[in-house]
Short mmCIF file of C-alpha atoms and ligand atoms in Angstrom, two decimals:
data_model
loop_
_atom_site.label_atom_id
_atom_site.label_comp_id
_atom_site.label_asym_id
_atom_site.label_seq_id
_atom_site.Cartn_x
_atom_site.Cartn_y
_atom_site.Cartn_z
CA MET A 1 13.21 173.90 87.19
CA MET A 2 12.93 174.00 83.44
CA LYS A 3 11.19 171.66 81.13
CA GLN A 4 12.97 168.46 80.12
CA ALA A 5 12.06 165.67 77.76
CA PHE A 6 13.04 161.99 77.75
CA ARG A 7 12.83 160.02 74.53
CA ALA A 8 12.54 156.21 74.80
CA SER A 9 10.15 153.35 74.54
CA LEU A 10 7.58 154.24 77.24
CA PHE A 11 5.39 151.83 79.19
CA HIS A 12 3.06 152.46 82.11
CA CYS A 13 -0.22 151.23 83.57
CA LEU A 14 -3.51 153.12 83.52
CA GLY A 15 -5.30 150.48 85.58
CA ASP A 16 -5.04 146.84 86.61
CA PRO A 17 -4.37 144.68 83.53
CA GLY A 18 -5.64 141.67 85.53
CA PRO A 19 -4.72 138.04 84.92
CA GLN A 20 -5.62 138.31 81.22
CA ALA A 21 -3.31 141.25 80.49
CA ASP A 22 -6.05 143.67 79.46
CA ALA A 23 -4.36 145.86 76.85
CA SER A 24 -6.58 148.86 77.57
CA ALA A 25 -5.07 149.05 81.09
CA VAL A 26 -1.61 149.89 79.76
CA GLU A 27 -0.04 152.41 77.44
CA HIS A 28 3.02 151.58 75.38
CA ILE A 29 4.59 154.12 73.08
CA ASP A 30 7.41 152.59 71.09
CA ASP A 31 9.05 155.91 70.19
CA GLY A 32 7.74 158.06 72.99
CA VAL A 33 8.58 161.24 74.81
CA LEU A 34 8.02 161.97 78.48
CA VAL A 35 7.91 165.69 79.18
CA ILE A 36 8.43 166.95 82.71
CA GLU A 37 8.58 170.33 84.40
CA ASP A 38 9.32 171.23 88.01
CA GLY A 39 9.70 167.56 88.83
CA ARG A 40 6.27 166.59 87.53
CA VAL A 41 4.93 164.92 84.43
CA VAL A 42 3.55 167.36 81.89
CA ALA A 43 2.83 165.03 79.01
CA VAL A 44 3.59 161.69 77.37
CA GLY A 45 3.12 161.00 73.73
CA GLU A 46 4.52 159.91 70.41
CA ALA A 47 7.86 161.54 69.63
CA ALA A 48 6.52 162.63 66.26
CA ASN A 49 3.74 164.59 67.95
CA VAL A 50 5.49 165.86 71.06
CA LEU A 51 8.93 166.90 69.81
CA PRO A 52 7.77 169.53 67.26
CA ASN A 53 5.76 171.26 69.99
CA LEU A 54 8.60 171.63 72.49
CA VAL A 55 10.14 175.05 72.77
CA GLU A 56 13.50 175.08 71.08
CA ASP A 57 15.87 174.97 74.03
CA THR A 58 14.10 172.11 75.87
CA PRO A 59 16.73 169.46 76.59
CA VAL A 60 15.82 166.06 75.16
CA HIS A 61 17.54 163.14 76.87
CA ASP A 62 17.93 160.50 74.23
CA TYR A 63 17.21 157.03 75.63
CA ARG A 64 16.15 155.51 72.34
CA GLY A 65 16.63 151.74 72.42
CA LYS A 66 15.83 151.69 76.13
CA LEU A 67 12.58 151.36 78.05
CA ILE A 68 11.26 153.96 80.52
CA VAL A 69 8.76 152.79 83.14
CA PRO A 70 7.52 154.43 86.35
CA GLY A 71 9.74 154.15 89.41
CA LEU A 72 9.21 150.88 91.26
CA ILE A 73 7.48 150.80 94.62
CA ASP A 74 8.39 148.39 97.42
CA CYS A 75 5.42 148.15 99.78
CA HIS A 76 7.23 146.45 102.66
CA VAL A 77 10.93 146.25 103.50
CA HIS A 78 13.15 146.36 106.60
CA CYS A 79 16.11 148.76 106.49
CA PRO A 80 18.06 147.16 109.38
CA GLN A 81 17.84 143.73 107.82
CA VAL A 82 20.04 144.42 104.78
CA ASP A 83 22.90 143.10 106.88
CA ILE A 84 21.30 139.68 107.46
CA ILE A 85 19.72 139.12 104.06
CA ALA A 86 20.18 135.49 102.96
CA SER A 87 20.76 133.94 106.39
CA TYR A 88 20.45 130.18 106.45
CA GLY A 89 17.91 127.78 107.63
CA GLU A 90 15.07 129.00 109.82
CA GLN A 91 11.38 129.73 109.58
CA LEU A 92 9.93 133.00 110.84
CA LEU A 93 10.02 132.84 114.64
CA ASP A 94 13.47 131.25 114.89
CA TRP A 95 14.74 133.46 112.07
CA LEU A 96 13.67 136.58 114.00
CA ASN A 97 15.50 135.43 117.13
CA LYS A 98 18.60 134.17 115.40
CA TYR A 99 19.13 136.86 112.75
CA ALA A 100 16.68 139.79 112.65
CA TYR A 101 16.68 140.84 116.30
CA PRO A 102 20.49 140.76 116.72
CA ALA A 103 20.85 142.93 113.58
CA GLU A 104 18.28 145.37 114.94
CA MET A 105 20.04 145.57 118.31
CA GLN A 106 23.03 147.09 116.57
CA PHE A 107 20.84 150.09 115.77
CA ALA A 108 21.21 151.24 119.37
CA ASP A 109 24.23 152.96 117.83
CA ALA A 110 22.88 156.01 115.96
CA GLU A 111 25.94 156.22 113.71
CA HIS A 112 25.39 152.62 112.62
CA ALA A 113 21.73 153.43 111.91
CA ARG A 114 22.79 156.30 109.65
CA GLU A 115 25.38 154.24 107.81
CA VAL A 116 22.91 151.42 107.11
CA ALA A 117 20.14 153.83 106.07
CA ASP A 118 22.47 155.40 103.49
CA PHE A 119 23.50 152.04 102.10
CA PHE A 120 19.91 150.79 102.09
CA LEU A 121 18.44 153.73 100.17
CA GLY A 122 21.34 153.69 97.73
CA GLU A 123 20.65 150.04 97.06
CA LEU A 124 16.92 150.67 96.54
CA LEU A 125 17.68 153.40 94.00
CA ARG A 126 20.24 151.27 92.15
CA ASN A 127 17.50 148.69 91.76
CA GLY A 128 15.03 151.25 90.43
CA THR A 129 12.92 151.46 93.57
CA THR A 130 11.87 155.06 94.03
CA THR A 131 9.31 154.68 96.83
CA ALA A 132 9.27 152.26 99.75
CA ALA A 133 7.33 151.53 102.92
CA VAL A 134 10.06 150.79 105.41
CA PHE A 135 10.45 149.35 108.89
CA ALA A 136 13.21 150.98 110.94
CA THR A 137 13.94 149.52 114.40
CA VAL A 138 12.47 150.17 117.84
CA HIS A 139 14.99 153.01 118.34
CA PRO A 140 13.49 156.42 117.46
CA HIS A 141 16.83 157.57 116.01
CA SER A 142 16.64 154.72 113.48
CA ALA A 143 13.54 156.38 111.99
CA ASP A 144 15.29 159.76 112.08
CA ALA A 145 18.22 158.26 110.17
CA LEU A 146 15.92 156.77 107.55
CA PHE A 147 13.88 159.92 107.03
CA ALA A 148 16.96 162.13 106.90
CA ALA A 149 18.58 159.87 104.30
CA ALA A 150 15.38 159.85 102.20
CA GLU A 151 15.00 163.61 102.50
CA ALA A 152 18.57 164.14 101.32
CA ARG A 153 17.72 162.18 98.15
CA ASN A 154 14.20 163.64 97.74
CA MET A 155 12.94 160.07 97.82
CA ARG A 156 9.33 159.27 98.61
CA LEU A 157 9.31 157.11 101.72
CA VAL A 158 6.80 155.87 104.26
CA GLY A 159 8.52 154.75 107.44
CA GLY A 160 8.33 154.44 111.16
CA LYS A 161 9.87 153.39 114.40
CA VAL A 162 8.92 149.84 115.36
CA LEU A 163 6.64 149.30 118.34
CA MET A 164 7.43 146.13 120.31
CA ASP A 165 7.10 145.68 124.05
CA GLU A 166 6.94 141.94 124.76
CA HIS A 167 8.02 138.49 123.58
CA CYS A 168 11.27 139.83 122.16
CA PRO A 169 14.76 140.62 123.50
CA GLU A 170 14.84 143.05 126.43
CA GLU A 171 17.14 145.42 124.48
CA LEU A 172 14.53 145.87 121.75
CA ARG A 173 11.55 146.70 123.94
CA ASP A 174 9.80 150.01 124.28
CA ASP A 175 6.65 150.31 126.37
CA PRO A 176 3.13 151.50 125.57
CA GLU A 177 3.77 155.05 126.81
CA SER A 178 7.27 155.58 125.35
CA GLY A 179 6.27 153.94 122.05
CA TYR A 180 3.29 156.25 121.80
CA ALA A 181 5.25 159.38 122.75
CA ASP A 182 8.23 158.62 120.50
CA SER A 183 5.97 157.81 117.52
CA ARG A 184 4.02 160.98 118.10
CA ALA A 185 7.18 163.09 118.17
CA LEU A 186 8.37 161.44 114.94
CA ILE A 187 5.01 162.12 113.28
CA GLU A 188 5.24 165.78 114.23
CA LYS A 189 8.79 165.95 112.93
CA TRP A 190 8.54 164.03 109.66
CA HIS A 191 5.00 163.23 108.53
CA GLY A 192 4.09 165.26 105.46
CA LYS A 193 7.54 166.85 105.27
CA GLY A 194 8.45 166.90 101.57
CA ARG A 195 7.88 163.40 100.25
CA LEU A 196 7.94 161.66 103.64
CA GLY A 197 5.09 159.96 105.44
CA TYR A 198 4.91 158.36 108.84
CA ALA A 199 3.76 154.79 109.44
CA ILE A 200 2.68 153.73 112.92
CA THR A 201 4.58 150.45 113.02
CA PRO A 202 3.58 147.78 115.53
CA ARG A 203 5.92 144.94 114.46
CA PHE A 204 3.19 142.31 114.73
CA ALA A 205 0.59 141.41 117.31
CA LEU A 206 2.92 138.82 118.87
CA THR A 207 5.40 141.42 120.11
CA SER A 208 2.93 144.05 121.35
CA SER A 209 0.91 143.98 124.53
CA GLU A 210 -2.76 144.86 124.32
CA ALA A 211 -1.90 148.16 126.01
CA GLN A 212 0.56 148.92 123.21
CA LEU A 213 -1.87 147.98 120.44
CA GLU A 214 -4.44 150.18 122.12
CA ALA A 215 -1.97 153.09 122.23
CA ALA A 216 -1.11 152.53 118.56
CA GLY A 217 -4.82 152.62 117.71
CA ARG A 218 -5.23 155.84 119.66
CA LEU A 219 -2.37 157.41 117.71
CA ALA A 220 -3.89 156.19 114.44
CA ALA A 221 -7.18 157.88 115.34
CA GLU A 222 -5.39 161.11 116.27
CA TYR A 223 -3.43 161.14 113.02
CA PRO A 224 -5.83 159.67 110.45
CA ASP A 225 -3.62 160.42 107.46
CA THR A 226 -0.63 158.49 108.77
CA TRP A 227 0.01 154.93 107.64
CA ILE A 228 -0.19 151.79 109.75
CA HIS A 229 2.39 149.19 108.83
CA THR A 230 2.59 145.70 110.30
CA HIS A 231 2.78 141.97 109.57
CA LEU A 232 -0.21 139.66 109.29
CA ALA A 233 -0.67 135.89 109.03
CA GLU A 234 2.72 135.03 107.60
CA ASN A 235 3.55 131.73 109.27
CA GLN A 236 1.33 128.97 110.67
CA GLU A 237 3.17 128.79 114.00
CA GLU A 238 2.79 132.55 114.34
CA VAL A 239 -0.93 132.34 113.56
CA ASP A 240 -1.42 129.60 116.18
CA GLU A 241 0.45 131.67 118.76
CA ILE A 242 -1.74 134.70 118.02
CA ALA A 243 -4.84 132.56 118.59
CA ARG A 244 -3.48 131.62 122.04
CA GLN A 245 -2.33 135.13 122.96
CA PHE A 246 -5.57 136.78 121.83
CA ALA A 247 -8.01 134.00 122.69
CA TRP A 248 -10.95 136.40 122.38
CA SER A 249 -10.23 137.19 118.73
CA ARG A 250 -12.03 135.72 115.73
CA SER A 251 -8.86 135.89 113.66
CA TYR A 252 -5.42 137.50 113.49
CA LEU A 253 -6.82 140.40 111.44
CA ASP A 254 -9.58 140.81 114.01
CA VAL A 255 -6.89 141.64 116.60
CA TYR A 256 -5.68 144.61 114.55
CA ASP A 257 -9.23 145.64 113.72
CA HIS A 258 -10.23 145.50 117.37
CA PHE A 259 -7.55 148.07 118.24
CA GLY A 260 -8.39 150.42 115.38
CA LEU A 261 -5.42 149.38 113.28
CA LEU A 262 -7.35 148.36 110.18
CA ARG A 263 -8.29 151.33 108.07
CA GLU A 264 -7.28 153.16 104.91
CA ARG A 265 -3.47 153.35 104.74
CA SER A 266 -3.06 150.17 106.78
CA VAL A 267 -0.49 147.94 105.10
CA PHE A 268 -0.27 144.29 106.08
CA ALA A 269 2.74 142.30 104.98
CA HIS A 270 2.16 138.69 103.87
CA CYS A 271 -1.56 137.89 104.41
CA LEU A 272 -0.97 134.19 103.70
CA HIS A 273 -3.32 132.56 106.18
CA LEU A 274 -6.57 134.52 105.89
CA ASP A 275 -10.13 133.34 105.41
CA ALA A 276 -12.88 134.86 103.27
CA GLU A 277 -14.21 136.89 106.18
CA ASP A 278 -10.77 138.44 106.75
CA ARG A 279 -10.40 139.33 103.09
CA ASP A 280 -13.82 140.96 102.97
CA LEU A 281 -13.12 142.86 106.17
CA MET A 282 -9.77 144.11 104.89
CA ALA A 283 -11.32 145.23 101.61
CA SER A 284 -14.26 146.96 103.26
CA LYS A 285 -11.99 148.92 105.62
CA GLY A 286 -9.57 149.92 102.87
CA GLY A 287 -6.54 148.03 104.18
CA ALA A 288 -3.88 146.72 101.80
CA GLY A 289 -1.83 143.56 101.50
CA ALA A 290 1.87 143.46 100.66
CA PHE A 291 2.75 140.39 98.58
CA CYS A 292 6.31 139.34 99.47
CA PRO A 293 7.13 136.32 97.29
CA THR A 294 10.87 135.98 97.84
CA SER A 295 10.35 136.13 101.59
CA ASN A 296 7.44 133.73 101.60
CA LEU A 297 9.50 131.18 99.69
CA PHE A 298 12.74 131.77 101.59
CA LEU A 299 11.19 131.52 105.06
CA GLY A 300 8.97 128.65 103.93
CA SER A 301 5.91 130.64 104.98
CA GLY A 302 3.39 129.80 102.27
CA MET A 303 1.90 131.03 99.02
CA PHE A 304 0.05 134.30 98.55
CA ASP A 305 -3.42 133.86 97.01
CA LEU A 306 -3.61 136.87 94.69
CA ARG A 307 -6.78 135.70 92.97
CA SER A 308 -8.79 135.52 96.19
CA MET A 309 -7.39 138.77 97.51
CA THR A 310 -8.20 140.75 94.37
CA ALA A 311 -11.59 139.04 93.99
CA ALA A 312 -12.43 140.30 97.48
CA GLY A 313 -11.35 143.79 96.40
CA VAL A 314 -8.25 144.09 98.60
CA ARG A 315 -5.59 146.52 97.42
CA ILE A 316 -2.33 144.66 96.77
CA GLY A 317 1.23 145.83 96.20
CA LEU A 318 4.43 143.89 95.72
CA ALA A 319 7.20 143.98 98.30
CA THR A 320 10.66 142.57 98.89
CA ASP A 321 10.46 142.15 102.70
CA VAL A 322 14.26 142.18 102.82
CA GLY A 323 15.86 140.59 104.92
CA GLY A 324 13.21 137.83 105.03
CA GLY A 325 13.12 138.50 101.30
CA THR A 326 16.23 137.61 99.37
CA SER A 327 16.55 140.46 96.88
CA MET A 328 16.29 144.24 96.88
CA SER A 329 15.23 144.03 93.23
CA MET A 330 11.57 144.46 92.35
CA LEU A 331 12.33 142.73 89.02
CA ARG A 332 13.43 139.64 90.95
CA THR A 333 10.39 140.05 93.21
CA MET A 334 8.05 140.12 90.19
CA SER A 335 9.61 136.96 88.79
CA GLU A 336 9.18 135.10 92.10
CA ALA A 337 5.59 136.37 92.30
CA TYR A 338 4.98 134.78 88.91
CA LYS A 339 6.28 131.44 90.19
CA VAL A 340 4.28 131.52 93.42
CA LEU A 341 1.11 132.18 91.42
CA HIS A 342 1.98 129.66 88.71
CA LEU A 343 2.27 126.94 91.37
CA GLN A 344 -1.31 127.75 92.36
CA GLY A 345 -2.67 127.72 88.83
CA GLN A 346 -2.84 131.52 88.71
CA SER A 347 -1.31 133.71 86.02
CA LEU A 348 0.78 136.87 86.21
CA PRO A 349 1.40 138.54 82.88
CA ALA A 350 4.29 140.98 82.69
CA SER A 351 2.01 144.01 82.55
CA ARG A 352 0.25 142.99 85.75
CA ALA A 353 3.54 142.25 87.51
CA LEU A 354 4.63 145.78 86.67
CA TYR A 355 1.27 147.12 87.81
CA LEU A 356 1.73 145.48 91.22
CA ALA A 357 5.07 147.28 91.55
CA THR A 358 3.91 150.67 90.23
CA LEU A 359 0.31 151.90 90.01
CA GLY A 360 -1.14 149.02 92.03
CA ALA A 361 1.41 149.54 94.77
CA ALA A 362 0.69 153.27 94.72
CA GLU A 363 -3.03 152.50 95.14
CA ALA A 364 -2.25 150.09 97.99
CA LEU A 365 -0.32 152.87 99.74
CA TYR A 366 -2.91 155.56 98.86
CA LEU A 367 -0.20 157.43 96.97
CA ASP A 368 -1.67 157.11 93.48
CA GLU A 369 -2.50 160.79 93.27
CA HIS A 370 1.28 161.41 93.43
CA ILE A 371 3.02 158.43 91.81
CA GLY A 372 2.49 155.14 89.98
CA ASN A 373 2.29 156.16 86.31
CA PHE A 374 2.86 159.04 83.90
CA ALA A 375 -0.46 160.80 84.31
CA PRO A 376 0.09 164.58 83.97
CA GLY A 377 0.74 166.23 87.32
CA LYS A 378 2.29 163.19 88.97
CA GLU A 379 5.79 163.28 90.38
CA ALA A 380 8.34 162.35 87.72
CA ASP A 381 9.81 159.23 89.33
CA PHE A 382 10.93 156.86 86.59
CA ILE A 383 13.61 154.42 85.60
CA VAL A 384 15.43 153.63 82.40
CA LEU A 385 15.70 149.92 81.68
CA ASP A 386 18.48 148.76 79.36
CA THR A 387 18.28 145.27 77.93
CA ASP A 388 21.83 145.65 76.56
CA ALA A 389 23.35 145.85 80.03
CA SER A 390 23.86 142.11 80.31
CA GLN A 391 24.49 139.48 77.66
CA ILE A 392 21.56 137.25 78.42
CA THR A 393 19.00 140.08 78.52
CA ALA A 394 20.40 141.51 75.30
CA ARG A 395 20.15 138.17 73.54
CA ARG A 396 16.67 137.41 74.82
CA ALA A 397 15.40 140.92 74.06
CA ALA A 398 16.68 140.67 70.50
CA ALA A 399 14.45 137.64 70.02
CA ALA A 400 11.39 139.24 71.62
CA GLU A 401 8.60 140.10 69.21
CA THR A 402 6.35 142.09 71.49
CA LEU A 403 6.81 144.51 74.37
CA ASP A 404 5.10 142.00 76.67
CA GLU A 405 7.63 139.37 75.74
CA LEU A 406 10.53 141.76 76.23
CA LEU A 407 9.24 142.96 79.59
CA PHE A 408 8.60 139.42 80.78
CA SER A 409 12.15 138.37 79.91
CA LEU A 410 13.57 141.42 81.62
CA ILE A 411 11.58 140.63 84.76
CA PHE A 412 13.13 137.17 84.88
CA LEU A 413 16.63 137.85 83.62
CA GLY A 414 17.21 141.47 84.58
CA ASP A 415 18.82 142.86 87.69
CA ASP A 416 20.31 146.14 88.90
CA ARG A 417 22.69 146.19 85.93
CA ASN A 418 19.67 146.68 83.68
CA VAL A 419 18.50 149.74 85.61
CA ALA A 420 20.50 152.27 83.61
CA ALA A 421 19.17 155.31 85.46
CA THR A 422 16.79 156.19 88.27
CA TYR A 423 15.08 159.58 88.33
CA LEU A 424 13.35 161.16 91.34
CA CYS A 425 11.14 164.12 90.49
CA GLY A 426 13.03 164.42 87.22
CA GLU A 427 16.48 164.40 88.79
CA ARG A 428 18.90 161.60 88.13
CA ARG A 429 20.13 159.77 91.23
N1 GUN B 1 7.05 139.31 111.48
C1 GUN B 1 7.42 140.09 112.52
N2 GUN B 1 8.61 140.67 112.30
C2 GUN B 1 9.00 140.27 111.08
C3 GUN B 1 10.15 140.55 110.28
O1 GUN B 1 11.06 141.28 110.64
N3 GUN B 1 10.19 139.94 109.06
C4 GUN B 1 9.20 139.13 108.62
N4 GUN B 1 9.30 138.58 107.42
N5 GUN B 1 8.12 138.86 109.36
C5 GUN B 1 8.02 139.42 110.57
ZN1 ZN B 2 8.57 142.13 107.07
#
């Protein structure tokens, strides 16, 4: 593929701006050019410097007046739950029984699984999410449907078939042997194919027998570069139940650690009810937390303690957790993250919110050598944000005096209308 250039206001993170919005951790080029070739970033710079050096026939896409940022990354989301997003009234365990499990049962039908996967990925892209770590269902063909749909779009995706063999509806149970064998076959088929990666996906310790957790740990040891994707310490009732079910454990995280499920590329959704020992253990083993603010508020689960998690050195990425989460939009997710932290006396400047959905999320998923910012050589996943796409964002942006102010307002007021274009490896989707 030939060289292409994109002219716009450019913004990306070079590191974690932290709670004080460290300006040296970001790069903003007001009249910038992003140059890509063969789907990868070649250079970013000032238009005045870059444009004269482009060979004459290089196409320059003119997005002046708009803002280009790296593609957004959703560290934890459930494909089958798009159909029950925003379902009334329950906290986690009742919500699973009443809404999530029935929706997942419908995935016994492979055609349904394909239809939902197509809708789901389309919706992610419309919202500017270019990479996601995704739960399918217990059915192996649900993971096939997801991977095939991602492959067709050349989308970077980490996904897996759910492992669950007890304390859930009969129709959604696998068993330790079949779960192991089916996951293994899916790893062989999809892991490392193009931009796809496999996540060994025990739903949570409540719905897996010790034999299944042990089998998952064995698989993780056999395939050390796969991901492990699960839920951790989301809801107090859940945490209490774990303590009963695994009476020998020191903590919920200790259960996963015991079975070899805490390591680099382990991603734990929620992490609300952890102690200092858990946080230190997670950091030392290289596990990551997925911060799911809309879900934590919607399901009444609790408030994520970003300050303690980052102080302990845990990798953190933002996530929607749809359908426990209430929006596919990472902009909406960032704005709810701000509120959750504000309630706890913690701050979240716009640049750090974006970091948690781009470079920080890429680091949490161990994908930062491929994605997360515009460093030369990275895959050219980016989005074009347009403040003029809705009246309120246009009006607020016109009054903004700094890029920080503009970005902050877009995080709160923007939605999928403001995502004017989504590019995967330099190709518009
Ligand atoms: N814990 C176990 N399964 C789920 C799920 O589907 N959603 C959420 N939010 N938490 C879970
Ligand atoms: Zn979840």
